[in-house]
Coordinates of C-alpha atoms and ligand atoms in Angstrom, one line a residue:
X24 CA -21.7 5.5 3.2
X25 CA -20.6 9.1 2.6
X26 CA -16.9 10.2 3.3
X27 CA -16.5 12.1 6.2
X28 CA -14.8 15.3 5.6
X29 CA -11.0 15.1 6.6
X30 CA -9.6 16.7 9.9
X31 CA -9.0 20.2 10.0
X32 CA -5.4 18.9 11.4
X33 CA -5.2 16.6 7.7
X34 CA -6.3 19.5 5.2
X35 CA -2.9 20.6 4.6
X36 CA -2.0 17.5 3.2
X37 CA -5.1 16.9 1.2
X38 CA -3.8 15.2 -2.3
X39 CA -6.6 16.2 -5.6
X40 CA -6.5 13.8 -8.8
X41 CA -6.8 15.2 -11.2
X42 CA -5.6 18.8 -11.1
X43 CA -5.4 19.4 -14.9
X44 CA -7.9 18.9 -17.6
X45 CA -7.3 15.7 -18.5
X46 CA -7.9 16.4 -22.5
X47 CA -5.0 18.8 -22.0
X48 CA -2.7 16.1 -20.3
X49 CA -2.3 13.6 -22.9
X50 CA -5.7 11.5 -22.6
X51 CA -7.8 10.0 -25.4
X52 CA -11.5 9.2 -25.2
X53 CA -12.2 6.1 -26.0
X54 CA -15.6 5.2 -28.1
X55 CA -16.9 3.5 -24.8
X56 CA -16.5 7.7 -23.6
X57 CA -13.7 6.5 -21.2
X58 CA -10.3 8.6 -20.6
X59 CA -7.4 6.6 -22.0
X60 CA -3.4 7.0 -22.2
X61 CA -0.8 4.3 -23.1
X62 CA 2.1 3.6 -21.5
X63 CA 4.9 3.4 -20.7
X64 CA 6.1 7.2 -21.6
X65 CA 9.1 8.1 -23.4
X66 CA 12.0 9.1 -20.6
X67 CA 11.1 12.2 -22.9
X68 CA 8.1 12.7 -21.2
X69 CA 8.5 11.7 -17.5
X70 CA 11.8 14.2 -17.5
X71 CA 9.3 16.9 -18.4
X72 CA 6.9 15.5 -15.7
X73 CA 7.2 12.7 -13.4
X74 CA 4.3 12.8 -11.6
X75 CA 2.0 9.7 -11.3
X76 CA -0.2 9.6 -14.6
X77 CA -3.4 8.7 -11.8
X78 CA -4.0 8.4 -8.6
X79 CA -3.2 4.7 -6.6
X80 CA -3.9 5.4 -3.0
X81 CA -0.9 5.3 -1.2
X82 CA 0.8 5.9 2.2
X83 CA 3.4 8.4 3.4
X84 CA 6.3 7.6 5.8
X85 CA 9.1 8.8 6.9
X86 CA 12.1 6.9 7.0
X87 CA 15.5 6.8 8.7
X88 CA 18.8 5.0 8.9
X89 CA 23.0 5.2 10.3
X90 CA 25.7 3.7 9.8
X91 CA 28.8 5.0 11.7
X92 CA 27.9 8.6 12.3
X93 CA 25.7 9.3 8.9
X94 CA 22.0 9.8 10.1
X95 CA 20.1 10.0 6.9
X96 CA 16.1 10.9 6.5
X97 CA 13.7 10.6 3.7
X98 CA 10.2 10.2 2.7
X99 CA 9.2 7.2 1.5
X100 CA 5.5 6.6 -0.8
X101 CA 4.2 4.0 -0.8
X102 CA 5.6 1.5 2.3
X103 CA 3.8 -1.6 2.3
X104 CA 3.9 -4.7 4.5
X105 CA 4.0 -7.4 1.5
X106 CA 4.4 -10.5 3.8
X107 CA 2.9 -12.1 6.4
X108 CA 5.2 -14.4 7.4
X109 CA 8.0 -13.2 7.6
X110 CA 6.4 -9.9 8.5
X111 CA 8.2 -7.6 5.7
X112 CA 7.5 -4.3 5.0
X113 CA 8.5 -2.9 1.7
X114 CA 10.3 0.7 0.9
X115 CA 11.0 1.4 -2.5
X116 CA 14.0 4.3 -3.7
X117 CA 14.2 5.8 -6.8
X118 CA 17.7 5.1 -7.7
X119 CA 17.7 6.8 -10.9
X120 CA 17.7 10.8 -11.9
X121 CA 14.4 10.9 -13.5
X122 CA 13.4 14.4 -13.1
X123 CA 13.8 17.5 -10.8
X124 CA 10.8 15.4 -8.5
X125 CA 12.4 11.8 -9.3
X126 CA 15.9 12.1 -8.0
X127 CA 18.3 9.1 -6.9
X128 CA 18.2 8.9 -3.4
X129 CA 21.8 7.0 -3.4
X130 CA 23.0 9.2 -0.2
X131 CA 19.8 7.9 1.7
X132 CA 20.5 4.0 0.2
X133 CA 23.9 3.8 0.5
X134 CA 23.7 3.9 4.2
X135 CA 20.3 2.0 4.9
X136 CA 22.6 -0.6 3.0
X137 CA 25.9 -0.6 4.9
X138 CA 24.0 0.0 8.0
X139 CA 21.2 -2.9 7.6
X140 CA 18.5 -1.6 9.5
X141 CA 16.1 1.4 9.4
X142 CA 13.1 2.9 11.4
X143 CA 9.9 3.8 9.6
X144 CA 8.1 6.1 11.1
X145 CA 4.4 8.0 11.3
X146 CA 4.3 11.5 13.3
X147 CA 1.0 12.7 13.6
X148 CA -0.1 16.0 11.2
X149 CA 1.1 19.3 13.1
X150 CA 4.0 21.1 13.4
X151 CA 6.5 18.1 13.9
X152 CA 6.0 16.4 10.5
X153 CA 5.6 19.7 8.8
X154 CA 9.5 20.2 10.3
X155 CA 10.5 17.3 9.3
X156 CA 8.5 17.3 5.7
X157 CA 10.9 21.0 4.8
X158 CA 14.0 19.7 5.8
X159 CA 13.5 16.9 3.4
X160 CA 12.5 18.9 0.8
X161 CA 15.0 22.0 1.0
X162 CA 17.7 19.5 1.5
X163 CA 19.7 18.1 -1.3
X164 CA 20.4 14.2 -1.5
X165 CA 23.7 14.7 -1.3
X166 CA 23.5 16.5 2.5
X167 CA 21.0 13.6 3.3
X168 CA 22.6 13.6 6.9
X169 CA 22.1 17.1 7.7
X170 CA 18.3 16.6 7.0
X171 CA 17.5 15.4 10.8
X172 CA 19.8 18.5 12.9
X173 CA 17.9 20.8 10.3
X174 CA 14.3 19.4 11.0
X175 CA 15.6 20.6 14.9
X176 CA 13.8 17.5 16.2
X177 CA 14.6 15.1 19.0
X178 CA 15.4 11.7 18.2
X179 CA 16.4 8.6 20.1
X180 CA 18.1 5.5 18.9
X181 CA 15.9 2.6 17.9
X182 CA 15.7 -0.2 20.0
X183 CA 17.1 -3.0 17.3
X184 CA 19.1 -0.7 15.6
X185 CA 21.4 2.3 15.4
X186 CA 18.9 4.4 12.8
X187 CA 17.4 7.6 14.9
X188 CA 13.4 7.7 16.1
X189 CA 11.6 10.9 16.5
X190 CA 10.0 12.0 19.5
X191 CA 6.9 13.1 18.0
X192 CA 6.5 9.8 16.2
X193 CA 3.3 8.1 17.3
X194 CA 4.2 4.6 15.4
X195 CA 7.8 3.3 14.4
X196 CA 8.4 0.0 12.6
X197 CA 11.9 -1.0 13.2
X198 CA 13.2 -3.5 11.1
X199 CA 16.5 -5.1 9.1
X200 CA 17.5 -6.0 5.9
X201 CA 15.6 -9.2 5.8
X202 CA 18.0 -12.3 5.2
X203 CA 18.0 -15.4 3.0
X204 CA 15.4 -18.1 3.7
X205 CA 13.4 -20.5 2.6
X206 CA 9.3 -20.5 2.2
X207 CA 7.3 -23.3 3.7
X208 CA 7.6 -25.4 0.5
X209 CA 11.1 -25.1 1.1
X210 CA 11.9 -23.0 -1.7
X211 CA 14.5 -20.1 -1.3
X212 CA 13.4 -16.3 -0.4
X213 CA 15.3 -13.2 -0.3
X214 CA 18.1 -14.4 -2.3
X215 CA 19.5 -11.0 -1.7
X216 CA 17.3 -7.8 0.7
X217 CA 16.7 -5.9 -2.0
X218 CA 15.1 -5.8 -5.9
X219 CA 16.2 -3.4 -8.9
X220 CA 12.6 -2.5 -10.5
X221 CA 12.8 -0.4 -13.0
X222 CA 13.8 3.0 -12.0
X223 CA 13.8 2.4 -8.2
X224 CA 15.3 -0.4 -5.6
X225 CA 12.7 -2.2 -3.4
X226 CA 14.1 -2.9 0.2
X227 CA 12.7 -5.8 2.4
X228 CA 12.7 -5.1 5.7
X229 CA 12.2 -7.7 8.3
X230 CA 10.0 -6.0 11.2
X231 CA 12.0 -6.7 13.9
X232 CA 10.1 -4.0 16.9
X233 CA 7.1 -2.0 16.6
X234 CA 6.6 1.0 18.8
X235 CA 3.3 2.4 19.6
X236 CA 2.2 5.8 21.7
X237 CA 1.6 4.6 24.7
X238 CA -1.8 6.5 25.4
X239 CA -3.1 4.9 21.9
X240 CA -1.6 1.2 22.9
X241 CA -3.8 1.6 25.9
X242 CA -6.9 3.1 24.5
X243 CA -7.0 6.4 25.3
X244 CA -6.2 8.0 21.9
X245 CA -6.6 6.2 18.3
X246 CA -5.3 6.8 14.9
X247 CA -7.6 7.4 12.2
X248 CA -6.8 6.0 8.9
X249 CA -9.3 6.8 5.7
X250 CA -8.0 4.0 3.5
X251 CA -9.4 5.1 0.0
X252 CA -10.1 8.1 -1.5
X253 CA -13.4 10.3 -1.6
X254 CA -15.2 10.2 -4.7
X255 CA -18.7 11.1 -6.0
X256 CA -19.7 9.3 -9.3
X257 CA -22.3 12.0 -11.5
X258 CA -23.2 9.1 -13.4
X259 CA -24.8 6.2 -11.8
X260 CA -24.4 3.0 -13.0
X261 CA -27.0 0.1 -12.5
X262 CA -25.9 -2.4 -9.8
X263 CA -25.2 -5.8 -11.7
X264 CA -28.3 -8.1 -10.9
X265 CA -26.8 -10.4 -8.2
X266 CA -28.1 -14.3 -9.2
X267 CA -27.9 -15.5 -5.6
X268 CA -28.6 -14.0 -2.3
X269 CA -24.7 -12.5 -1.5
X270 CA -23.3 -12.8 1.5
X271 CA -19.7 -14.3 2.0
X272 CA -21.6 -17.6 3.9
X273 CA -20.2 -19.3 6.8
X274 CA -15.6 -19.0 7.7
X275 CA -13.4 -16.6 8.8
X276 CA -14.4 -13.0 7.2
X277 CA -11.9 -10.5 7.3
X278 CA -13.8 -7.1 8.4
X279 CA -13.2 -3.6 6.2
X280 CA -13.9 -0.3 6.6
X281 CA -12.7 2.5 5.1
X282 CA -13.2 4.6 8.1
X283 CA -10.3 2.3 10.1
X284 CA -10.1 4.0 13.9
X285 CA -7.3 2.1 16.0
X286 CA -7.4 0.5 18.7
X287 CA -11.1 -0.1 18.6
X288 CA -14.0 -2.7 19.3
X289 CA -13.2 -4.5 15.3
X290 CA -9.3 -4.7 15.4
X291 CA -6.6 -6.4 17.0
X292 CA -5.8 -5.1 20.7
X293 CA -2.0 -4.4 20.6
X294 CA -0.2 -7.2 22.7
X295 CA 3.4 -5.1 24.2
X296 CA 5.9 -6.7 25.5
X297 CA 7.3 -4.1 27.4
X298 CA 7.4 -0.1 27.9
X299 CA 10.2 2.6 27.2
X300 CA 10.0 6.5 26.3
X301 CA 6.6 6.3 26.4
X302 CA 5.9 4.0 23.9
X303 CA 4.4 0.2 23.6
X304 CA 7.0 -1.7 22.2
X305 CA 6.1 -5.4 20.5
X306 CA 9.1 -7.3 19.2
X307 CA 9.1 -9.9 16.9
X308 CA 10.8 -13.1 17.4
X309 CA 13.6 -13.3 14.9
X310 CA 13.2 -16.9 13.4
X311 CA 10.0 -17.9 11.2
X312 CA 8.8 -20.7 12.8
X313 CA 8.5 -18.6 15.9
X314 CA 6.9 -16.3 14.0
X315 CA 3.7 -18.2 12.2
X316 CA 0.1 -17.7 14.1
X317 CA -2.0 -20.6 12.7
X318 CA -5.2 -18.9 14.6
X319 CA -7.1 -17.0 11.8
X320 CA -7.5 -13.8 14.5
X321 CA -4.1 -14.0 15.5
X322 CA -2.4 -14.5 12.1
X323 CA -4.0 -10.6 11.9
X324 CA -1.1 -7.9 11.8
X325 CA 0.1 -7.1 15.2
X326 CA -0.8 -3.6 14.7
X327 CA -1.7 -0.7 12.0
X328 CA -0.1 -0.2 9.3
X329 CA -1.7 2.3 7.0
X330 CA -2.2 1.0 3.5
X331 CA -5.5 1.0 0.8
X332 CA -6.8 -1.1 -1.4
X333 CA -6.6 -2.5 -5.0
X334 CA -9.3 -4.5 -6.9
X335 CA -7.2 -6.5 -8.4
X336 CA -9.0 -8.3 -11.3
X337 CA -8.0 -11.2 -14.1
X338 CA -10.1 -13.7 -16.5
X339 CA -10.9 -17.1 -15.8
X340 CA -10.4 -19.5 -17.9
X341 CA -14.3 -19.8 -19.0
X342 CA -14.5 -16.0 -19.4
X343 CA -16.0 -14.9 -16.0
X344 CA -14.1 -12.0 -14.3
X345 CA -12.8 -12.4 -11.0
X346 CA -11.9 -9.8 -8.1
X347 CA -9.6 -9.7 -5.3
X348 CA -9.8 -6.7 -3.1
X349 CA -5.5 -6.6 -2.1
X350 CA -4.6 -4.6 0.5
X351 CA -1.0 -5.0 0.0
X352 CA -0.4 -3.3 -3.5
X353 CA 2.0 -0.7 -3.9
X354 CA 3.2 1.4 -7.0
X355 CA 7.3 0.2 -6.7
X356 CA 8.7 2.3 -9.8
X357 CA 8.0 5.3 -12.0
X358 CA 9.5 4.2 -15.2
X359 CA 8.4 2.1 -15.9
X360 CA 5.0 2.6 -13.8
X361 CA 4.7 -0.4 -11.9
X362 CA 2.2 -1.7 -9.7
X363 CA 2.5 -5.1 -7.3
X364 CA -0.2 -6.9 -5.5
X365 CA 0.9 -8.8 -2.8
X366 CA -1.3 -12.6 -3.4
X367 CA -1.2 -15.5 -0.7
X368 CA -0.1 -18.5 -1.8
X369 CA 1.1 -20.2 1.5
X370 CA -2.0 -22.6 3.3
X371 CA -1.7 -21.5 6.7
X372 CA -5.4 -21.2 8.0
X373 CA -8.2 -19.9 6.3
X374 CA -7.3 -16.1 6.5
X375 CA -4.2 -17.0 4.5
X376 CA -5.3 -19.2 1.7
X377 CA -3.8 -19.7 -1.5
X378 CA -5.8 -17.3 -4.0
X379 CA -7.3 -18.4 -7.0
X380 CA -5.9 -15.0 -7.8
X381 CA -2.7 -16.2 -8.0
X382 CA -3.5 -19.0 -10.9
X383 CA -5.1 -16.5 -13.1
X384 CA -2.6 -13.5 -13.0
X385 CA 0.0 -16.4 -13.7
X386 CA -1.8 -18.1 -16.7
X387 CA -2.9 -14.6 -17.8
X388 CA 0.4 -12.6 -17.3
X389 CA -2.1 -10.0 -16.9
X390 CA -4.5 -8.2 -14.2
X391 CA -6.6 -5.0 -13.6
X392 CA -6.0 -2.4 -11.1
X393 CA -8.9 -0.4 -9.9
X394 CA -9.2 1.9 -7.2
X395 CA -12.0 1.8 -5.5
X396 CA -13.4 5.0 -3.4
X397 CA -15.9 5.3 -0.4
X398 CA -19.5 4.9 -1.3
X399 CA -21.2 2.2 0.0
X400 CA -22.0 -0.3 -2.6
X401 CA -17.9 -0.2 -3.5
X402 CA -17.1 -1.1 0.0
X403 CA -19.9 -4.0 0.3
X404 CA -18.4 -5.1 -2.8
X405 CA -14.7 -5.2 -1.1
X406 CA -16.3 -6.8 1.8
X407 CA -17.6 -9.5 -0.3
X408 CA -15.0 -10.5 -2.6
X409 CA -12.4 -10.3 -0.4
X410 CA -13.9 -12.9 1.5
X411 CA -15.1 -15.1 -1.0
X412 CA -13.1 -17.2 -3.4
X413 CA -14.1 -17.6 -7.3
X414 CA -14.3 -21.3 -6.8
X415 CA -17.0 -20.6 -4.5
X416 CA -19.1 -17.9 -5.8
X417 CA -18.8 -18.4 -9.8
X418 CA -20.2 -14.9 -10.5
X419 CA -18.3 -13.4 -7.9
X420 CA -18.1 -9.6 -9.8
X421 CA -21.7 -9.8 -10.0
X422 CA -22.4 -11.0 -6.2
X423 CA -20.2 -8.2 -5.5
X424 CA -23.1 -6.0 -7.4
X425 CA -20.5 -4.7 -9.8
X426 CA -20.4 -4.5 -13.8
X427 CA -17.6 -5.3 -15.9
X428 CA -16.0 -3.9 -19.5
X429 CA -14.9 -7.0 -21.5
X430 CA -12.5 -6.9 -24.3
X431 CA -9.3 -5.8 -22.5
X432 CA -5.9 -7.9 -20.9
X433 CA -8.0 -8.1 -17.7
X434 CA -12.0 -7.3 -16.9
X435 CA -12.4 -3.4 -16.3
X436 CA -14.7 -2.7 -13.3
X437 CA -16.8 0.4 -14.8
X438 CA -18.3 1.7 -11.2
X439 CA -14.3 2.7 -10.3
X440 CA -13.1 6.0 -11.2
X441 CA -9.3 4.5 -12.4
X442 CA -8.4 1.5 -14.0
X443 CA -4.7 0.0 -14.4
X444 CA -4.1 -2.6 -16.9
X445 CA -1.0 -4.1 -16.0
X446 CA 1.2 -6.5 -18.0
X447 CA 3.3 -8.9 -15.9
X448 CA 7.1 -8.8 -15.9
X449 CA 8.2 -10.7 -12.9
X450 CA 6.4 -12.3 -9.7
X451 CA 8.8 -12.7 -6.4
X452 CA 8.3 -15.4 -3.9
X453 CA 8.2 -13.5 -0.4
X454 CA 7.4 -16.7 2.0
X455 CA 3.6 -15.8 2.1
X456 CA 2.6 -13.9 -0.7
X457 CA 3.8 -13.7 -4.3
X458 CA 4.4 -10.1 -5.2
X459 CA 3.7 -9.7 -9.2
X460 CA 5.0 -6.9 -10.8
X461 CA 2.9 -5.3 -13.1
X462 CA 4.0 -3.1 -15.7
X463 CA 1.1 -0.2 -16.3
X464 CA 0.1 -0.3 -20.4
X465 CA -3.1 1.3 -20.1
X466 CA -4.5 3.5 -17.7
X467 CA -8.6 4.2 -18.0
X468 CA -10.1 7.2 -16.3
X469 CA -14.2 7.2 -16.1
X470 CA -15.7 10.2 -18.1
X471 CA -17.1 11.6 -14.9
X472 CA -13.5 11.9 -13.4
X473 CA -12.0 15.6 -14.2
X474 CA -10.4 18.7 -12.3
X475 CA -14.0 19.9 -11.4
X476 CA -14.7 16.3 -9.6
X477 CA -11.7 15.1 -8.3
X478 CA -10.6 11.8 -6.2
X479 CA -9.4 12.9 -2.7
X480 CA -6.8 11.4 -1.1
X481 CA -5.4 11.9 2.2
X482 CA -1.4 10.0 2.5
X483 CA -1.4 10.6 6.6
X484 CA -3.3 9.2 9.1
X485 CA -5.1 11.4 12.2
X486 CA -4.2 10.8 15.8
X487 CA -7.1 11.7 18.3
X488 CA -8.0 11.6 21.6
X489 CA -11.1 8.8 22.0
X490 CA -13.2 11.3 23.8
X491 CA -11.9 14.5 21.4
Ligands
LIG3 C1 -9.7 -5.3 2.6 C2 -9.1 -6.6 2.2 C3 -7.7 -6.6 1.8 C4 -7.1 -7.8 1.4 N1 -5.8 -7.9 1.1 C5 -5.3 -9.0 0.6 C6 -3.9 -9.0 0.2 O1 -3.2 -8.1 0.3 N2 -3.4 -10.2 -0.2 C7 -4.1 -11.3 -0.3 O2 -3.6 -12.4 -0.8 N3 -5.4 -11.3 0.0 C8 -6.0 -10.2 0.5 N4 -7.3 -10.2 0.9 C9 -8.1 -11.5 0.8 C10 -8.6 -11.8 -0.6 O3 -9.2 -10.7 -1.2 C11 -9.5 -13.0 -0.5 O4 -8.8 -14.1 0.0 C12 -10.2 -13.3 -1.8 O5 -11.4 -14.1 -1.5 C13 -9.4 -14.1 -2.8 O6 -10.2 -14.4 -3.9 P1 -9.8 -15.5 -5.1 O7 -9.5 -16.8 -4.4 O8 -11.1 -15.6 -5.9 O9 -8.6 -15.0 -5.8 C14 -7.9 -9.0 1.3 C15 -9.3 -9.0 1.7 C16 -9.9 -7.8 2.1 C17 -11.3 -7.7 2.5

């Protein structure tokens, strides 16, 4: 599987990790010939530059909000749906002035707060988002609300709240401030909407409406997502030897590709519930047990969401590594650096399972973070641990047909270009899933990663007619 070049429409917002020499950045080679840095850095350090140490994969939104007659904007990295049920999405703020790059966006929260609701949003690449992209950057916080009569686009008012929705905007996720609860062991959730992580707040938003472009809700245009970055290794490494014949075996199998075009023949068809301004609108019923799908297909997500993957990795307790490709991991703070995989733990059907995952990063207070690329055998390998649990397959890294580095807090898996060890700080119950929070220590770079060979990353998704 090679990785298709990006759109000529997506160029502009090609992302290239790394930029620098990485010898002249801070990293140490290890004796294994690996790129290593410590962290976290000294406040020092990310004042100076606060840009991610490596590349995770992660989306770009925009978001909005009002409350009374403030209309604020900003751009969000990193949105995440990190439940199933409820169906939460996750927007994390930096709240604290970290650098010229990291500023407090206290304007933009203060109101998403008093107001309760917002609208995340996807326009496709073109002149709209590039509008709306400048007036967010030559903005200041503090004029927040002038940000959407500067972009000069047309908005409308969400349908389950007051926040404002562009025109141009192909997808919208409306949602609120999600409220207290209680998880289907009866255990309390969301004691309060939002989480203080380090230097940024995390916001759970209950999806309460989700609007799709009419033309792609009815199959006549898609959205093309490329879920992982492009990467080409100049050393091969030797496929572990696989000990049985691999193959996830009989039960539900959740399907990947990194190529994800939507609506199409694989994914879910988009079930409206009605029409207005030329959208497909789906709303979702407000109270849980309404909510929960027990049918494996339609437990699926209503609709795309863009979002990547991380091979999240731990030890077993007899020394065998395990994997879990996780979908739903997003970087929540810069300073610290932390990173949070989303793990089932709720027995609903055999799509949501608990995770042996979820035993191991506990007992371990520890997991890896790699990010994996497009190339074939890395996405056969996501294809066949994320269907397969450790209690079944045993070797499950090797099935997968991928080597491991021992002698670290979590297995490293040497065929991915970046490596995250993370040390557990807190896990938060969310009604589905346990999010862990994983403070980054280590970060390890292959030798074969460098300015000259970069990981390409694209944070938008493409919208296309099906027959352009
Ligand atoms: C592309 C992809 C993304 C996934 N994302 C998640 C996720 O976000 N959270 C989760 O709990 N499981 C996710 N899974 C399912 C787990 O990877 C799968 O249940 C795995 O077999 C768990 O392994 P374990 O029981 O050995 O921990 C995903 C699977 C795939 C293929």
């Amino acid at each position: 599987m090679s990785a298709a070049a990006l759109s000529a429409a997506l160029q502009p917002h090609r992302y290239l990790w790394p930029r620098d020499d990485l010898a002249a950045t801070g990293w140490k080679r290890t004796t294994g010939g690996m790129w290593q840095r410590r962290l976290p850095e000294s406040d020092a350090a990310v004042a100076a530059d606060s840009r991610w140490p490596a590349l995770f994969p992660s989306p770009v939104c925009l978001v909005t909000a009002a409350h009374g007659a403030a209309m604020v904007l900003e751009r969000v990295v990193g949105p995440s749906i990190v439940n199933r049920f409820p169906y939460v999405l996750a927007l994390s703020f930096c709240v604290e002035p970290l650098s010229d790059r990291h500023y407090a966006r206290r304007a933009f929260t203060t109101v998403l707060e008093a107001g309760g609701g917002a609208a995340v949003q996807l326009l496709p690449p073109g002149p709209a988002l590039d509008r709306a992209l400048a007036a967010i950057e030559t903005t200041p916080e503090r004029e927040t609300s002038a940000r959407l009569t500067r972009s000069g686009l047309a908005t409308r008012r969400a349908l389950t709240s007051a926040a404002p929705v562009f025109t141009d905007a192909y997808l919208v996720y409306e949602g609120r401030l999600v409220r207290p609860g209680r998880d289907f062991e009866g255990q309390p959730i969301y004691p309060q909407p939002w989480l203080d992580v380090g230097s940024h707040r995390v916001y759970f938003l209950e999806v309460t409406a989700i609007q799709l472009r009419r033309d792609i809700a009815e199959g006549r245009s898609q959205i093309r997502w490329r879920s992982l970055p492009a990467w080409s290794p100049a050393a091969v490494t030797r496929a572990a030897p696989r000990t049985k014949a691999a193959g996830p075996g009989a039960g539900y199998q959740k399907p990947y590709t990194p190529h994800y075009a939507f609506p199409s023949a694989g994914t879910i068809a988009f079930e409206a519930d009605e029409l207005a301004d030329g959208m497909a609108v789906k709303r979702l019923p407000s109270e849980k047990a309404d909510q929960v799908e027990v049918d494996n297909d339609r437990a699926r997500w209503p609709c795309f969401f863009p979002s990547s993957v991380g091979m999240i990795t731990t030890w077993a307790a007899d020394g065998r590594p395990n994997l879990m490709p996780c979908g739903s991991t997003t970087v929540l703070s810069r300073q610290p650096l932390v990173i949070a995989p989303c793990v089932g733990y709720a027995a609903i059907n055999e799509r949501y399972a608990p995770r042996l995952t979820l035993e191991l990063i506990r007992k371990n207070r520890a997991f890896g973070c790699g990010v994996p690329f497009i190339g074939e055998r890395i996405v056969e390998a996501i294809k066949y641990a994320g269907n397969v649990s450790w209690q079944a397959a045993g070797d499950k890294v090797a099935q997968a047909g991928l080597v491991v580095a021992r002698g670290g807090p979590a297995p490293v898996l040497t065929d991915l270009p970046v490596h995250f060890d993370c040390e557990v700080v807190d896990e938060v119950r969310l009604g589905t899933h346990v999010m862990f929070l994983g403070a980054v220590r280590r970060i390890r770079v292959r030798r074969d990663v460098s300015a000259a060979n970069p990981l390409e990353w694209c944070p938008w998704a493409d919208v296309r007619p099906v027959d352009g």
